Amino acid sequence: MTDKKLKIATVSLAGCFGCHMSFLDIDERIMELAEVAEFDRSPLTDIEHCGNCDIGLIEGGICNSENVHTLREFRRHCKILVAVGACAINGGLPAYRNYIPLEECLGESYLDGIGVENPQIPSDPELPLLLNKVRPIHEIVKIDYSLPGCPPSADVFWKFLTDLLAGREPVLPYELIHYD
Amino acid sequence: MSKTFTLDGQPIPFSTGQTIIDAALDAGVYIPHLCHHPDYTPHGSCKLCSVIVNGRVCSACTFPAAEGQEVLSHTDELNEDRRRITQMLFVEGNHLCPGCEKSGDCKLQAVGYYLGMHDNHFVHFFSPRKLDASHPDVLLDLNRCIFCTLCVRASREKDGKDVFAISGRGINKHLIANSASGLLKDTDLEASDRAAHICPTGAILIKRTGYTTPIGARDYDHQTIAEVSLERERETHDG
Ligand code: SF4
Ligand code: SF4
Ligand code: FES
């Protein structure tokens, strides 16, 4: 309770974990990070709910009701909330389904698709309901920073976090800004 | 050629009839733009080139330079406006860059990079638009069209054809191909036409050429659009 390590939480919503993988590409620099920061809720820790954190990193957009709840939990608990990667910023590849009515998408996957056996639309109450459209996260809660890229490179994570940790306003140099 | 105006305090020489943007380009100063190309009649639609001329906001691509004018371009406020305009273009169309062949060579994207745009700020329209793959050599994807009309002007002014036009108004505005069927394959567009190569975005693509340039060697991987534009557009302009 005495150390003043910064708390970081991360989550992947409608994403592919590619941004998390890219984050891990900071390689041995993660040791340096571990000296000054610790992870709260994250796929790296298995903590289920987000406690009070300094920084929340959100990968992926919003495709179902559970995503909305998780995103709101992060917003409530994180001082700084960051949209990480194309999907969080503009919906990304999952948003390609936005151009096809949801009913047709479900029909193709679970009723009429090639090789479908026992066709039925999954409706277990445990399953989160799909949203009509995949949405970027800034359309649901306020976002403080965005890290573009599909995925953002390890250097983007590093530059952003080291700037924040040093108390500087984070700035990405030209070579680190990519939308792809 | 002794007439000059000032651009962000720097004297810029110009010849009679020249627009602010073309005089700046000749003097090696970049003003952000998307619908403008020095080889074509100005259109003045994207408003990215907005500058302040003697206290008033004007489009540098349509406004004639005049002796003693004081023009401001690279102010924080104008660049913030330009960033918002670019974000509007992104949410109005469907720009999913990771899946676009033009990525890395796209002027819309490059303007975003240049302006330090990290997100799209506004609510996305996600409104599906038509994709016309009927032409054997040219793909037309209206999801990425920003209505700059460069293809319209190129076809008319350089190719001596009239392949493209803008139809509809406001939210219903869209690019059309000039043929009875409305399909690109029934127009007289050829892959060698200027109109097939002028698109600043990935709305008009030459088929079977995608991803031939590796990441790292694309137009805007290491150079900003300011540098590329000054290099290329000055060349074509003079030549
Ligand atoms: S046209 Fe440009 S901005 Fe649009 S998706 Fe393609 S690369 Fe991205
Ligand atoms: S297709 Fe390309 S060149 Fe033609 S109006 Fe649209 S963006 Fe401009
Ligand atoms: S470049 Fe001037 S309005 Fe588009």
CSV table of C-alpha atoms and ligand atoms in Angstrom, one decimal:
chain,number,residue,atom,x,y,z
A,1,MET,CA,0.0,0.0,0.0
A,2,THR,CA,3.0,2.3,0.3
A,3,ASP,CA,4.3,2.2,-3.2
A,4,LYS,CA,3.0,4.8,-5.6
A,5,LYS,CA,3.0,2.7,-8.7
A,6,LEU,CA,0.7,3.9,-11.5
A,7,LYS,CA,-2.2,1.5,-12.1
A,8,ILE,CA,-2.9,0.4,-15.6
A,9,ALA,CA,-5.9,-1.6,-16.8
A,10,THR,CA,-6.4,-3.0,-20.3
A,11,VAL,CA,-9.2,-4.8,-22.1
A,12,SER,CA,-10.0,-6.1,-25.6
A,13,LEU,CA,-13.7,-5.5,-26.6
A,14,ALA,CA,-14.6,-6.1,-30.2
A,15,GLY,CA,-11.0,-6.5,-31.2
A,16,CYS,CA,-8.6,-9.3,-32.0
A,17,PHE,CA,-6.0,-8.9,-29.2
A,18,GLY,CA,-3.6,-7.7,-31.9
A,19,CYS,CA,-3.2,-4.4,-30.0
A,20,HIS,CA,-2.3,-6.3,-26.8
A,21,MET,CA,0.2,-8.4,-28.8
A,22,SER,CA,1.7,-5.2,-30.2
A,23,PHE,CA,1.9,-3.8,-26.6
A,24,LEU,CA,3.9,-6.9,-25.6
A,25,ASP,CA,6.3,-6.1,-28.4
A,26,ILE,CA,7.8,-3.5,-26.1
A,27,ASP,CA,9.8,-6.7,-25.1
A,28,GLU,CA,12.2,-6.2,-22.3
A,29,ARG,CA,11.1,-2.6,-21.8
A,30,ILE,CA,8.2,-4.2,-19.9
A,31,MET,CA,10.6,-4.6,-17.0
A,32,GLU,CA,11.2,-0.9,-17.0
A,33,LEU,CA,7.5,-0.4,-17.0
A,34,ALA,CA,6.9,-2.8,-14.2
A,35,GLU,CA,9.2,-0.7,-12.0
A,36,VAL,CA,6.8,2.3,-12.2
A,37,ALA,CA,3.4,0.7,-13.0
A,38,GLU,CA,1.3,-2.3,-12.2
A,39,PHE,CA,-1.5,-3.9,-14.0
A,40,ASP,CA,-5.1,-4.0,-12.7
A,41,ARG,CA,-7.8,-5.7,-14.8
A,42,SER,CA,-6.1,-7.0,-17.9
A,43,PRO,CA,-5.7,-10.2,-19.9
A,44,LEU,CA,-2.2,-10.2,-18.3
A,45,THR,CA,-3.6,-10.5,-14.8
A,46,ASP,CA,-7.0,-12.2,-14.9
A,47,ILE,CA,-8.4,-9.6,-12.5
A,48,GLU,CA,-12.1,-9.6,-13.4
A,49,HIS,CA,-13.2,-6.0,-12.5
A,50,CYS,CA,-11.5,-2.8,-13.0
A,51,GLY,CA,-10.4,-1.1,-9.8
A,52,ASN,CA,-9.4,2.6,-9.5
A,53,CYS,CA,-6.7,3.1,-12.1
A,54,ASP,CA,-4.6,5.9,-13.6
A,55,ILE,CA,-4.7,4.7,-17.1
A,56,GLY,CA,-7.2,2.4,-19.0
A,57,LEU,CA,-6.3,1.1,-22.4
A,58,ILE,CA,-9.2,0.0,-24.5
A,59,GLU,CA,-8.7,-2.2,-27.6
A,60,GLY,CA,-11.6,-2.9,-29.9
A,61,GLY,CA,-14.9,-1.2,-30.6
A,62,ILE,CA,-18.3,-1.9,-29.2
A,63,CYS,CA,-20.4,-4.7,-30.7
A,64,ASN,CA,-22.6,-6.0,-27.9
A,65,SER,CA,-24.2,-5.0,-24.6
A,66,GLU,CA,-21.4,-6.5,-22.5
A,67,ASN,CA,-18.9,-4.3,-24.3
A,68,VAL,CA,-21.0,-1.3,-23.3
A,69,HIS,CA,-21.0,-2.3,-19.6
A,70,THR,CA,-17.2,-3.0,-19.6
A,71,LEU,CA,-16.4,0.3,-21.3
A,72,ARG,CA,-18.5,2.2,-18.8
A,73,GLU,CA,-16.8,0.3,-15.9
A,74,PHE,CA,-13.5,1.4,-17.3
A,75,ARG,CA,-14.6,5.0,-17.7
A,76,ARG,CA,-15.8,5.1,-14.1
A,77,HIS,CA,-12.6,3.8,-12.7
A,78,CYS,CA,-9.8,5.2,-15.0
A,79,LYS,CA,-8.6,8.7,-14.7
A,80,ILE,CA,-7.2,8.6,-18.3
A,81,LEU,CA,-9.1,6.4,-20.8
A,82,VAL,CA,-7.3,5.7,-24.1
A,83,ALA,CA,-8.7,4.3,-27.4
A,84,VAL,CA,-6.1,1.9,-28.7
A,85,GLY,CA,-6.1,1.0,-32.3
A,86,ALA,CA,-8.3,1.3,-35.4
A,87,CYS,CA,-11.3,-0.7,-34.0
A,88,ALA,CA,-11.6,1.4,-30.8
A,89,ILE,CA,-11.2,4.5,-32.9
A,90,ASN,CA,-13.5,3.9,-35.8
A,91,GLY,CA,-14.9,0.4,-35.4
A,92,GLY,CA,-12.2,-1.2,-37.6
A,93,LEU,CA,-12.7,-4.4,-39.4
A,94,PRO,CA,-15.7,-5.6,-37.2
A,95,ALA,CA,-17.5,-2.5,-38.5
A,96,TYR,CA,-17.7,-4.1,-42.0
A,97,ARG,CA,-20.8,-5.8,-40.7
A,98,ASN,CA,-22.4,-2.3,-40.3
A,99,TYR,CA,-23.2,-2.4,-44.0
A,100,ILE,CA,-25.3,-5.6,-43.8
A,101,PRO,CA,-28.5,-5.8,-41.7
A,102,LEU,CA,-27.9,-7.7,-38.4
A,103,GLU,CA,-30.6,-10.2,-39.3
A,104,GLU,CA,-28.8,-11.1,-42.5
A,105,CYS,CA,-25.4,-11.5,-40.7
A,106,LEU,CA,-26.9,-13.8,-38.1
A,107,GLY,CA,-28.8,-15.7,-40.8
A,108,GLU,CA,-25.6,-16.3,-42.8
A,109,SER,CA,-23.7,-17.4,-39.8
A,110,TYR,CA,-26.3,-19.6,-38.0
A,111,LEU,CA,-29.0,-20.5,-40.4
A,112,ASP,CA,-28.1,-20.5,-44.1
A,113,GLY,CA,-24.3,-20.6,-44.1
A,114,ILE,CA,-22.4,-23.5,-45.7
A,115,GLY,CA,-22.0,-26.4,-43.4
A,116,VAL,CA,-24.4,-25.2,-40.7
A,117,GLU,CA,-25.9,-28.1,-38.8
A,118,ASN,CA,-28.9,-27.7,-36.5
A,119,PRO,CA,-29.6,-24.1,-37.7
A,120,GLN,CA,-30.7,-21.8,-35.0
A,121,ILE,CA,-29.9,-18.2,-33.8
A,122,PRO,CA,-28.1,-18.4,-30.4
A,123,SER,CA,-30.4,-16.9,-27.8
A,124,ASP,CA,-29.1,-18.1,-24.5
A,125,PRO,CA,-29.8,-15.4,-21.9
A,126,GLU,CA,-26.1,-15.7,-20.9
A,127,LEU,CA,-25.1,-14.3,-24.3
A,128,PRO,CA,-24.7,-10.6,-24.6
A,129,LEU,CA,-27.0,-9.0,-27.1
A,130,LEU,CA,-25.5,-7.8,-30.3
A,131,LEU,CA,-25.8,-4.1,-31.1
A,132,ASN,CA,-27.3,-3.1,-34.4
A,133,LYS,CA,-24.0,-1.6,-35.4
A,134,VAL,CA,-20.4,-1.8,-34.2
A,135,ARG,CA,-19.5,1.5,-32.7
A,136,PRO,CA,-16.2,3.3,-31.9
A,137,ILE,CA,-15.8,3.8,-28.2
A,138,HIS,CA,-15.8,7.6,-28.3
A,139,GLU,CA,-19.4,7.4,-29.3
A,140,ILE,CA,-20.3,5.8,-25.9
A,141,VAL,CA,-18.0,7.5,-23.4
A,142,LYS,CA,-15.5,10.3,-23.3
A,143,ILE,CA,-12.0,9.3,-24.4
A,144,ASP,CA,-8.9,11.2,-23.4
A,145,TYR,CA,-6.4,10.0,-25.9
A,146,SER,CA,-6.3,7.8,-29.0
A,147,LEU,CA,-3.5,5.7,-30.3
A,148,PRO,CA,-4.0,5.1,-34.0
A,149,GLY,CA,-2.8,2.0,-35.9
A,150,CYS,CA,-3.9,-1.5,-36.8
A,151,PRO,CA,-2.2,-2.2,-34.5
A,152,PRO,CA,-0.3,0.8,-33.0
A,153,SER,CA,3.3,-0.3,-32.9
A,154,ALA,CA,5.1,-1.1,-29.7
A,155,ASP,CA,6.9,2.2,-30.0
A,156,VAL,CA,3.5,4.0,-30.0
A,157,PHE,CA,2.6,2.4,-26.6
A,158,TRP,CA,6.1,3.1,-25.3
A,159,LYS,CA,6.2,6.7,-26.4
A,160,PHE,CA,2.7,7.4,-25.0
A,161,LEU,CA,3.2,5.7,-21.7
A,162,THR,CA,6.7,7.1,-21.0
A,163,ASP,CA,5.4,10.6,-21.8
A,164,LEU,CA,2.5,10.1,-19.4
A,165,LEU,CA,4.7,8.6,-16.7
A,166,ALA,CA,7.1,11.5,-17.0
A,167,GLY,CA,4.3,13.9,-16.6
A,168,ARG,CA,4.6,15.2,-20.1
A,169,GLU,CA,1.7,15.7,-22.5
A,170,PRO,CA,1.9,12.7,-24.8
A,171,VAL,CA,3.0,13.5,-28.4
A,172,LEU,CA,3.4,11.0,-31.3
A,173,PRO,CA,6.0,12.0,-33.8
A,174,TYR,CA,5.0,11.8,-37.5
A,175,GLU,CA,6.5,8.3,-38.2
A,176,LEU,CA,4.4,6.8,-35.4
A,177,ILE,CA,1.0,8.0,-36.7
A,178,HIS,CA,-0.6,5.4,-39.0
A,179,TYR,CA,-4.2,4.5,-39.5
A,180,ASP,CA,-3.3,1.0,-40.9
B,1,MET,CA,7.3,39.8,-61.0
B,2,SER,CA,7.9,42.3,-58.3
B,3,LYS,CA,4.4,42.0,-56.8
B,4,THR,CA,4.3,40.2,-53.4
B,5,PHE,CA,1.9,39.4,-50.6
B,6,THR,CA,2.9,38.0,-47.2
B,7,LEU,CA,2.1,34.4,-46.1
B,8,ASP,CA,2.6,33.9,-42.3
B,9,GLY,CA,4.9,37.0,-42.5
B,10,GLN,CA,7.0,35.6,-45.4
B,11,PRO,CA,6.9,37.6,-48.7
B,12,ILE,CA,5.6,35.5,-51.6
B,13,PRO,CA,6.0,36.8,-55.2
B,14,PHE,CA,3.0,36.2,-57.6
B,15,SER,CA,2.0,36.9,-61.1
B,16,THR,CA,-1.3,38.5,-62.1
B,17,GLY,CA,-4.2,36.2,-61.9
B,18,GLN,CA,-2.4,33.6,-59.7
B,19,THR,CA,-4.3,32.1,-56.8
B,20,ILE,CA,-2.8,32.3,-53.3
B,21,ILE,CA,-2.2,28.5,-53.2
B,22,ASP,CA,-0.4,28.4,-56.5
B,23,ALA,CA,1.9,31.3,-55.7
B,24,ALA,CA,2.7,29.7,-52.4
B,25,LEU,CA,3.4,26.4,-54.1
B,26,ASP,CA,5.8,28.1,-56.6
B,27,ALA,CA,7.5,29.7,-53.6
B,28,GLY,CA,7.9,26.3,-51.9
B,29,VAL,CA,5.3,26.8,-49.2
B,30,TYR,CA,2.6,24.2,-48.6
B,31,ILE,CA,-0.9,25.1,-47.8
B,32,PRO,CA,-3.0,21.9,-47.0
B,33,HIS,CA,-5.5,21.0,-49.7
B,34,LEU,CA,-7.4,18.0,-51.1
B,35,CYS,CA,-9.7,19.2,-53.9
B,36,HIS,CA,-7.0,21.3,-55.5
B,37,HIS,CA,-4.4,20.3,-58.0
B,38,PRO,CA,-2.4,23.0,-59.8
B,39,ASP,CA,-3.1,21.4,-63.2
B,40,TYR,CA,-6.8,21.8,-63.0
B,41,THR,CA,-9.5,24.5,-62.7
B,42,PRO,CA,-9.9,25.3,-59.0
B,43,HIS,CA,-13.1,23.8,-57.4
B,44,GLY,CA,-13.0,25.3,-53.8
B,45,SER,CA,-15.1,22.6,-52.2
B,46,CYS,CA,-13.1,20.8,-49.4
B,47,LYS,CA,-12.2,24.0,-47.5
B,48,LEU,CA,-9.0,22.5,-46.3
B,49,CYS,CA,-7.0,25.3,-47.8
B,50,SER,CA,-8.8,27.9,-45.8
B,51,VAL,CA,-6.5,30.8,-44.9
B,52,ILE,CA,-7.1,34.3,-43.4
B,53,VAL,CA,-6.7,37.0,-46.0
B,54,ASN,CA,-6.7,40.5,-44.5
B,55,GLY,CA,-8.8,39.2,-41.6
B,56,ARG,CA,-11.3,37.2,-43.6
B,57,VAL,CA,-11.4,33.4,-44.1
B,58,CYS,CA,-11.0,32.5,-47.8
B,59,SER,CA,-10.1,29.4,-49.8
B,60,ALA,CA,-6.5,29.8,-50.9
B,61,CYS,CA,-7.2,27.7,-54.0
B,62,THR,CA,-9.8,30.1,-55.4
B,63,PHE,CA,-8.7,33.4,-54.0
B,64,PRO,CA,-6.5,35.6,-56.2
B,65,ALA,CA,-3.3,36.9,-54.8
B,66,ALA,CA,-3.0,40.7,-54.6
B,67,GLU,CA,-0.3,43.1,-53.8
B,68,GLY,CA,0.2,43.7,-50.1
B,69,GLN,CA,-2.3,41.1,-48.9
B,70,GLU,CA,-1.6,39.7,-45.5
B,71,VAL,CA,-2.3,36.0,-45.5
B,72,LEU,CA,-2.3,33.7,-42.4
B,73,SER,CA,-2.2,29.9,-43.0
B,74,HIS,CA,-0.3,28.0,-40.3
B,75,THR,CA,-2.1,29.2,-37.2
B,76,ASP,CA,-3.2,26.8,-34.5
B,77,GLU,CA,-6.8,27.8,-35.1
B,78,LEU,CA,-6.7,27.2,-38.8
B,79,ASN,CA,-5.0,23.9,-38.4
B,80,GLU,CA,-7.6,22.9,-35.8
B,81,ASP,CA,-10.3,23.8,-38.3
B,82,ARG,CA,-8.5,21.7,-40.9
B,83,ARG,CA,-8.4,18.8,-38.5
B,84,ARG,CA,-12.1,19.0,-37.9
B,85,ILE,CA,-12.8,19.2,-41.6
B,86,THR,CA,-10.7,16.1,-42.2
B,87,GLN,CA,-12.4,14.2,-39.4
B,88,MET,CA,-15.8,15.1,-41.0
B,89,LEU,CA,-14.6,13.6,-44.3
B,90,PHE,CA,-13.6,10.4,-42.5
B,91,VAL,CA,-17.0,9.9,-40.7
B,92,GLU,CA,-19.0,10.9,-43.7
B,93,GLY,CA,-17.5,8.2,-45.9
B,94,ASN,CA,-16.4,4.8,-44.9
B,95,HIS,CA,-12.7,4.9,-44.4
B,96,LEU,CA,-11.4,1.6,-42.9
B,97,CYS,CA,-7.7,2.2,-43.8
B,98,PRO,CA,-6.4,-1.3,-42.8
B,99,GLY,CA,-8.5,-2.8,-45.6
B,100,CYS,CA,-7.8,-0.1,-48.3
B,101,GLU,CA,-5.3,-0.6,-51.1
B,102,LYS,CA,-4.6,3.1,-51.1
B,103,SER,CA,-3.4,3.2,-47.5
B,104,GLY,CA,0.1,4.8,-47.3
B,105,ASP,CA,-0.4,6.6,-50.6
B,106,CYS,CA,-3.7,8.3,-49.8
B,107,LYS,CA,-3.8,12.1,-49.6
B,108,LEU,CA,-6.8,12.1,-47.2
B,109,GLN,CA,-4.9,9.9,-44.8
B,110,ALA,CA,-1.7,11.9,-45.3
B,111,VAL,CA,-3.5,15.2,-44.4
B,112,GLY,CA,-4.7,13.5,-41.2
B,113,TYR,CA,-1.2,12.5,-40.4
B,114,TYR,CA,0.1,15.9,-41.2
B,115,LEU,CA,-2.5,17.6,-39.0
B,116,GLY,CA,-1.7,15.2,-36.1
B,117,MET,CA,-5.2,13.7,-36.3
B,118,HIS,CA,-5.5,10.7,-34.0
B,119,ASP,CA,-9.2,10.0,-34.0
B,120,ASN,CA,-12.4,10.9,-36.0
B,121,HIS,CA,-14.0,12.9,-33.2
B,122,PHE,CA,-17.5,12.8,-34.7
B,123,VAL,CA,-20.2,10.1,-34.8
B,124,HIS,CA,-19.7,7.8,-37.8
B,125,PHE,CA,-22.4,7.7,-40.5
B,126,PHE,CA,-21.7,4.1,-41.5
B,127,SER,CA,-23.8,4.7,-44.5
B,128,PRO,CA,-23.2,2.1,-47.2
B,129,ARG,CA,-22.2,3.4,-50.6
B,130,LYS,CA,-21.9,1.7,-54.0
B,131,LEU,CA,-18.9,-0.2,-55.2
B,132,ASP,CA,-18.6,-0.6,-59.0
B,133,ALA,CA,-16.2,-3.4,-60.0
B,134,SER,CA,-17.6,-3.7,-63.5
B,135,HIS,CA,-14.7,-2.1,-65.4
B,136,PRO,CA,-12.0,-4.6,-66.4
B,137,ASP,CA,-9.1,-2.4,-65.2
B,138,VAL,CA,-10.5,0.3,-62.9
B,139,LEU,CA,-12.4,-0.1,-59.6
B,140,LEU,CA,-14.7,2.6,-58.3
B,141,ASP,CA,-15.5,2.4,-54.5
B,142,LEU,CA,-17.8,5.3,-53.6
B,143,ASN,CA,-17.3,4.6,-49.9
B,144,ARG,CA,-14.0,6.5,-50.1
B,145,CYS,CA,-15.1,9.3,-52.4
B,146,ILE,CA,-14.7,12.8,-50.9
B,147,PHE,CA,-16.4,14.6,-53.8
B,148,CYS,CA,-13.3,16.6,-54.7
B,149,THR,CA,-14.3,16.3,-58.4
B,150,LEU,CA,-10.7,15.9,-59.5
B,151,CYS,CA,-11.7,12.9,-61.6
B,152,VAL,CA,-14.6,14.9,-63.1
B,153,ARG,CA,-12.2,17.7,-64.1
B,154,ALA,CA,-9.4,15.3,-65.3
B,155,SER,CA,-11.8,13.5,-67.6
B,156,ARG,CA,-13.2,16.7,-69.0
B,157,GLU,CA,-10.1,18.9,-69.1
B,158,LYS,CA,-7.3,16.4,-69.9
B,159,ASP,CA,-8.8,13.2,-71.3
B,160,GLY,CA,-11.4,15.1,-73.5
B,161,LYS,CA,-14.1,12.7,-72.2
B,162,ASP,CA,-16.9,13.2,-69.7
B,163,VAL,CA,-16.8,10.0,-67.7
B,164,PHE,CA,-17.7,11.3,-64.2
B,165,ALA,CA,-20.1,13.8,-62.6
B,166,ILE,CA,-21.4,14.6,-59.2
B,167,SER,CA,-25.2,14.0,-58.8
B,168,GLY,CA,-27.6,14.8,-56.0
B,169,ARG,CA,-27.3,17.3,-53.2
B,170,GLY,CA,-26.3,17.4,-49.5
B,171,ILE,CA,-26.4,14.0,-47.9
B,172,ASN,CA,-27.5,12.4,-51.2
B,173,LYS,CA,-24.5,13.7,-53.2
B,174,HIS,CA,-22.6,11.0,-55.0
B,175,LEU,CA,-20.3,10.4,-57.9
B,176,ILE,CA,-21.9,8.9,-61.1
B,177,ALA,CA,-20.4,7.3,-64.2
B,178,ASN,CA,-21.6,8.6,-67.5
B,179,SER,CA,-23.2,5.6,-69.2
B,180,ALA,CA,-26.8,4.5,-69.9
B,181,SER,CA,-26.3,1.6,-67.4
B,182,GLY,CA,-24.5,3.9,-64.9
B,183,LEU,CA,-21.8,1.3,-64.8
B,184,LEU,CA,-18.1,2.2,-65.3
B,185,LYS,CA,-17.6,-0.6,-67.8
B,186,ASP,CA,-20.0,1.1,-70.2
B,187,THR,CA,-18.2,4.5,-70.2
B,188,ASP,CA,-15.2,5.2,-72.4
B,189,LEU,CA,-12.8,5.3,-69.4
B,190,GLU,CA,-9.4,3.6,-70.0
B,191,ALA,CA,-6.9,2.7,-67.4
B,192,SER,CA,-4.4,5.1,-69.0
B,193,ASP,CA,-6.7,8.1,-68.6
B,194,ARG,CA,-5.6,10.9,-66.3
B,195,ALA,CA,-9.0,10.5,-64.6
B,196,ALA,CA,-8.2,7.0,-63.5
B,197,HIS,CA,-5.0,8.2,-61.7
B,198,ILE,CA,-5.9,11.5,-60.1
B,199,CYS,CA,-8.1,10.4,-57.2
B,200,PRO,CA,-6.5,11.6,-53.9
B,201,THR,CA,-8.2,8.7,-52.0
B,202,GLY,CA,-8.8,5.0,-52.7
B,203,ALA,CA,-12.2,5.7,-54.5
B,204,ILE,CA,-10.7,5.0,-57.9
B,205,LEU,CA,-8.1,2.3,-58.1
B,206,ILE,CA,-6.3,0.5,-60.9
B,207,LYS,CA,-7.0,-3.2,-60.6
B,208,ARG,CA,-4.2,-5.7,-60.0
B,209,THR,CA,-1.8,-3.0,-58.7
B,210,GLY,CA,-2.7,-3.1,-55.0
B,211,TYR,CA,-0.1,-3.7,-52.4
B,212,THR,CA,2.8,-3.8,-55.0
B,213,THR,CA,4.6,-1.1,-52.9
B,214,PRO,CA,5.7,-2.5,-49.6
B,215,ILE,CA,5.0,-0.8,-46.3
B,216,GLY,CA,7.9,1.5,-45.7
B,217,ALA,CA,8.2,2.5,-49.3
B,218,ARG,CA,4.8,4.2,-49.7
B,219,ASP,CA,4.4,7.9,-50.4
B,220,TYR,CA,3.7,9.1,-46.9
B,221,ASP,CA,5.7,6.5,-44.8
B,222,HIS,CA,8.6,8.8,-44.3
B,223,GLN,CA,7.6,12.1,-45.9
B,224,THR,CA,4.8,14.4,-45.0
B,225,ILE,CA,2.2,15.5,-47.5
B,226,ALA,CA,3.8,18.9,-47.4
B,227,GLU,CA,7.1,17.6,-48.7
B,228,VAL,CA,5.6,15.2,-51.2
B,229,SER,CA,3.2,17.9,-52.5
B,230,LEU,CA,5.9,20.5,-53.0
B,231,GLU,CA,8.1,18.0,-54.8
B,232,ARG,CA,5.4,16.5,-57.1
B,233,GLU,CA,3.0,19.3,-57.7
B,234,ARG,CA,5.7,21.8,-58.5
B,235,GLU,CA,7.2,19.4,-61.0
B,236,THR,CA,3.9,18.8,-62.9
B,237,HIS,CA,3.0,22.4,-62.6
B,238,ASP,CA,6.3,23.6,-64.2
B,239,GLY,CA,6.5,20.8,-66.7
C,1,SF4,S1,-9.2,6.2,-49.1
C,1,SF4,FE1,-7.5,6.8,-47.7
C,1,SF4,S2,-8.5,7.4,-45.8
C,1,SF4,FE2,-10.0,6.2,-47.0
C,1,SF4,S3,-9.8,4.1,-46.3
C,1,SF4,FE3,-8.4,4.4,-48.1
C,1,SF4,S4,-6.4,4.9,-47.2
C,1,SF4,FE4,-8.0,5.3,-45.6
C,2,SF4,S1,-13.7,9.5,-57.0
C,2,SF4,FE1,-11.8,10.4,-56.2
C,2,SF4,S2,-11.3,12.0,-57.6
C,2,SF4,FE2,-13.4,11.5,-58.0
C,2,SF4,S3,-14.6,13.0,-56.8
C,2,SF4,FE3,-14.4,11.1,-55.5
C,2,SF4,S4,-12.5,11.4,-54.3
C,2,SF4,FE4,-12.5,12.9,-56.0
C,3,FES,S1,-8.2,22.9,-51.8
C,3,FES,FE1,-9.2,24.8,-51.6
C,3,FES,S2,-11.2,24.2,-51.1
C,3,FES,FE2,-10.3,22.3,-51.5
